[in-house]
CSV table of C-alpha atoms in Angstrom, one decimal:
chain,number,residue,atom,x,y,z
U,638,UNK,CA,296.8,83.2,285.1
U,639,UNK,CA,299.9,81.5,283.7
U,640,UNK,CA,301.3,82.5,280.3
U,641,UNK,CA,300.7,79.0,279.0
U,642,UNK,CA,297.1,79.0,280.1
U,643,UNK,CA,296.5,82.5,278.6
U,644,UNK,CA,298.1,81.5,275.3
U,645,UNK,CA,296.0,78.3,275.0
U,646,UNK,CA,292.8,80.2,275.8
U,647,UNK,CA,293.7,83.0,273.5
U,648,UNK,CA,294.5,80.7,270.6
U,649,UNK,CA,291.2,78.9,271.0
U,650,UNK,CA,289.2,82.2,271.2
U,651,UNK,CA,291.0,83.7,268.2
U,652,UNK,CA,290.3,80.6,266.1
U,653,UNK,CA,286.6,80.8,267.1
U,654,UNK,CA,286.2,84.6,266.5
U,655,UNK,CA,288.0,85.3,263.3
U,656,UNK,CA,287.2,89.0,263.6
U,657,UNK,CA,289.3,89.5,266.7
U,658,UNK,CA,293.0,90.2,266.1
U,659,UNK,CA,294.5,90.1,269.6
U,660,UNK,CA,293.7,89.5,273.3
U,661,UNK,CA,295.2,91.3,276.3
U,662,UNK,CA,295.0,90.8,280.0
U,663,UNK,CA,295.5,93.8,282.3
U,664,UNK,CA,295.7,93.1,286.0
U,665,UNK,CA,295.1,96.4,287.9
U,666,UNK,CA,295.1,98.1,284.5
U,667,UNK,CA,298.6,97.1,283.4
U,668,UNK,CA,299.1,95.1,280.3
U,669,UNK,CA,300.7,91.8,281.4
U,670,UNK,CA,299.7,89.2,278.9
U,671,UNK,CA,299.2,89.6,275.1
U,672,UNK,CA,298.4,87.2,272.3
U,673,UNK,CA,299.8,87.0,269.7
U,674,UNK,CA,302.9,88.0,271.5
U,675,UNK,CA,305.3,89.3,268.8
U,676,UNK,CA,303.0,91.9,267.4
U,677,UNK,CA,301.7,93.1,270.8
U,678,UNK,CA,304.7,92.7,273.1
U,679,UNK,CA,305.4,96.5,273.1
U,680,UNK,CA,302.1,97.0,275.0
U,681,UNK,CA,303.4,94.9,278.0
U,682,UNK,CA,303.8,97.2,281.0
U,683,UNK,CA,301.4,99.9,279.7
U,684,UNK,CA,299.2,101.2,282.5
U,685,UNK,CA,295.9,102.4,280.9
U,686,UNK,CA,294.7,103.8,284.2
U,687,UNK,CA,297.6,106.3,284.2
U,688,UNK,CA,297.7,107.0,280.5
U,689,UNK,CA,295.7,110.2,279.8
U,690,UNK,CA,294.8,108.9,276.4
U,691,UNK,CA,293.2,105.7,277.8
U,692,UNK,CA,292.2,106.6,281.3
U,693,UNK,CA,288.7,107.9,280.7
U,694,UNK,CA,287.5,104.9,278.7
U,695,UNK,CA,289.1,102.5,281.2
U,696,UNK,CA,287.4,104.2,284.1
U,697,UNK,CA,284.1,104.1,282.2
U,698,UNK,CA,284.4,100.4,281.9
U,699,UNK,CA,285.0,100.0,285.7
U,700,UNK,CA,282.1,102.3,286.7
U,701,UNK,CA,279.6,100.9,284.2
U,702,UNK,CA,280.6,97.3,284.8
U,703,UNK,CA,280.0,96.7,281.1
U,704,UNK,CA,282.0,95.9,278.0
U,705,UNK,CA,283.1,99.2,276.5
U,706,UNK,CA,284.2,99.4,272.8
U,707,UNK,CA,286.2,102.4,271.8
U,708,UNK,CA,287.8,103.4,268.6
U,709,UNK,CA,289.3,103.7,266.4
U,710,UNK,CA,292.4,104.4,268.5
U,711,UNK,CA,296.1,104.2,267.6
U,712,UNK,CA,297.5,101.2,269.5
U,713,UNK,CA,300.6,101.8,271.6
U,714,UNK,CA,302.1,98.5,270.6
U,715,UNK,CA,302.2,98.8,266.9
U,716,UNK,CA,300.6,102.1,265.8
U,717,UNK,CA,297.7,100.4,264.0
U,718,UNK,CA,294.2,101.8,264.1
U,719,UNK,CA,291.9,99.5,266.0
U,720,UNK,CA,288.8,99.2,268.1
U,721,UNK,CA,289.3,98.0,271.7
U,722,UNK,CA,286.6,96.0,273.5
U,723,UNK,CA,287.5,96.4,277.1
U,724,UNK,CA,285.8,94.6,280.0
U,725,UNK,CA,286.5,95.3,283.6
U,726,UNK,CA,287.1,92.2,285.8
U,727,UNK,CA,286.0,92.2,289.5
U,728,UNK,CA,285.9,89.8,292.3
U,729,UNK,CA,284.2,90.0,295.8
U,730,UNK,CA,286.8,92.6,296.8
U,731,UNK,CA,286.2,94.9,293.8
U,732,UNK,CA,288.1,95.8,290.6
U,733,UNK,CA,291.1,93.5,289.7
U,734,UNK,CA,291.8,94.3,286.1
U,735,UNK,CA,290.6,94.3,282.5
U,736,UNK,CA,290.4,91.9,279.6
U,737,UNK,CA,290.8,93.5,276.2
U,738,UNK,CA,290.1,92.4,272.6
U,739,UNK,CA,291.6,94.2,269.7
U,740,UNK,CA,289.8,94.4,266.4
U,741,UNK,CA,291.9,96.1,263.7
U,742,UNK,CA,290.1,98.9,261.8
U,743,UNK,CA,291.2,97.5,258.4
U,744,UNK,CA,289.4,94.2,259.3
U,745,UNK,CA,286.1,96.0,259.4
U,746,UNK,CA,286.6,98.7,256.8
U,747,UNK,CA,286.8,96.3,253.8
U,748,UNK,CA,283.4,94.9,254.4
U,749,UNK,CA,281.9,98.3,255.3
U,750,UNK,CA,283.2,100.0,252.2
U,751,UNK,CA,282.1,97.2,249.9
U,752,UNK,CA,278.6,97.5,251.3
U,753,UNK,CA,278.5,101.3,250.8
U,754,UNK,CA,279.9,101.0,247.3
U,755,UNK,CA,277.2,98.4,246.4
U,756,UNK,CA,274.6,100.8,247.6
U,757,UNK,CA,276.1,103.6,245.5
U,758,UNK,CA,276.9,105.8,248.5
U,759,UNK,CA,279.6,108.1,247.3
U,760,UNK,CA,279.9,110.7,250.0
U,761,UNK,CA,280.0,109.6,253.6
U,762,UNK,CA,281.7,109.9,256.9
U,763,UNK,CA,281.6,107.5,259.8
U,764,UNK,CA,282.6,108.8,263.3
U,765,UNK,CA,283.7,106.4,266.0
U,766,UNK,CA,283.6,106.5,269.8
U,767,UNK,CA,286.7,107.5,271.7
U,768,UNK,CA,285.9,109.2,275.0
U,769,UNK,CA,289.6,110.0,275.6
U,770,UNK,CA,289.9,112.1,272.4
U,771,UNK,CA,288.2,115.4,271.9
U,772,UNK,CA,289.3,115.8,268.2
U,773,UNK,CA,286.6,115.2,265.7
U,774,UNK,CA,289.1,114.3,263.0
U,775,UNK,CA,290.8,111.7,265.0
U,776,UNK,CA,287.5,109.9,265.5
U,777,UNK,CA,286.7,109.6,261.8
U,778,UNK,CA,286.7,105.9,261.0
U,779,UNK,CA,286.2,106.2,257.3
U,780,UNK,CA,285.1,108.8,254.8
U,781,UNK,CA,284.8,109.2,251.1
U,782,UNK,CA,284.0,112.1,248.9
U,783,UNK,CA,282.7,115.4,250.3
U,784,UNK,CA,279.9,115.4,252.9
U,785,UNK,CA,278.6,118.8,252.2
U,786,UNK,CA,276.4,121.1,254.3
U,787,UNK,CA,273.3,119.6,256.0
U,788,UNK,CA,274.2,115.9,255.7
U,789,UNK,CA,271.8,113.2,256.7
U,790,UNK,CA,273.0,111.9,260.1
U,791,UNK,CA,272.1,108.9,262.1
U,792,UNK,CA,273.4,107.4,265.4
U,793,UNK,CA,274.0,103.7,265.7
U,794,UNK,CA,274.3,102.2,269.2
U,795,UNK,CA,276.7,99.4,269.6
U,796,UNK,CA,277.1,98.2,273.2
U,797,UNK,CA,277.0,101.5,275.0
U,798,UNK,CA,278.8,103.5,272.3
U,799,UNK,CA,277.4,105.8,269.7
U,800,UNK,CA,278.7,105.9,266.1
U,801,UNK,CA,277.6,108.8,263.9
U,802,UNK,CA,277.0,108.2,260.2
U,803,UNK,CA,276.8,111.2,257.9
U,804,UNK,CA,275.8,110.9,254.3
U,805,UNK,CA,275.7,113.7,251.8
U,806,UNK,CA,272.2,114.7,250.6
U,807,UNK,CA,273.7,114.6,247.1
U,808,UNK,CA,273.4,110.8,247.1
U,809,UNK,CA,270.0,109.7,246.0
U,810,UNK,CA,267.9,107.1,247.9
U,811,UNK,CA,269.5,108.2,251.2
U,812,UNK,CA,266.9,106.7,253.5
U,813,UNK,CA,267.3,103.2,251.9
U,814,UNK,CA,271.1,103.6,252.2
U,815,UNK,CA,270.9,104.7,255.9
U,816,UNK,CA,268.8,101.6,256.6
U,817,UNK,CA,271.2,99.4,254.8
U,818,UNK,CA,274.1,100.9,256.6
U,819,UNK,CA,272.3,100.5,260.0
U,820,UNK,CA,271.7,96.8,259.2
U,821,UNK,CA,275.4,96.4,258.4
U,822,UNK,CA,276.3,97.9,261.8
U,823,UNK,CA,273.9,95.6,263.5
U,824,UNK,CA,275.6,92.7,261.8
U,825,UNK,CA,278.9,94.0,263.0
U,826,UNK,CA,277.5,94.2,266.5
U,827,UNK,CA,276.4,90.5,266.2
U,828,UNK,CA,279.9,89.6,265.2
U,829,UNK,CA,281.5,91.5,268.1
U,830,UNK,CA,278.9,90.7,270.8
U,831,UNK,CA,279.9,87.1,271.5
U,832,UNK,CA,283.4,88.4,272.5
C-alpha cells in the first residue's frame, strides 16, 4: 500500500471513529506506515514480533486470527499509555502482517471516571489486559481510593480480553454500581467493535 493511499484511508477512518487516535500498518510485524505521522513516526521500524514486550500479544493475534485488544501499554513512539487493537492480516499463503489501531487511555478514562463518580463509587481499581506483562501494577488502568480486603470483583469480556473490576465493599449499593460499570464497558466495546 502506498503512503498516499494509507494516509487517505486513515484520515477517513479517524474522522469516522473519533475514539481512535492513530492507525499503523505492520507488514511482517514491522511498523511501516503510521497516521498521524508526526506523533507516531518513532514507531517506524519497530518489529513487534522480535520485541519481548509485544511478542506474545502479537503471536496471539496470529494464532487466534482475531482482533486482539491489549492494554494499557506504554507506546514506543511517544510513551503515552494506550490500548492497541491489533488484527493479523493473512492471504492465501498465510500471515503477511498486522493492522493496529491506537486508542489513548486518557480518551477512555474521562468518560469512565465521570460515570463512576456519578454512581458514587469512591474506591475502585480497573485492571487491563496485557499478555506481555506479568506485573499487576503495570496493568492497572485506573484506580481511586483504597480497595481494601475482600473487594467485589467482576470480569468483563471485550473481544477476547478480560478486564478485572474491583470495587471496595465499603461503597454502598455495590451490585447496582457493578451493573452500571458493566454497561459502561459494553458501550465501550460497541464504540471499539466497528474498528
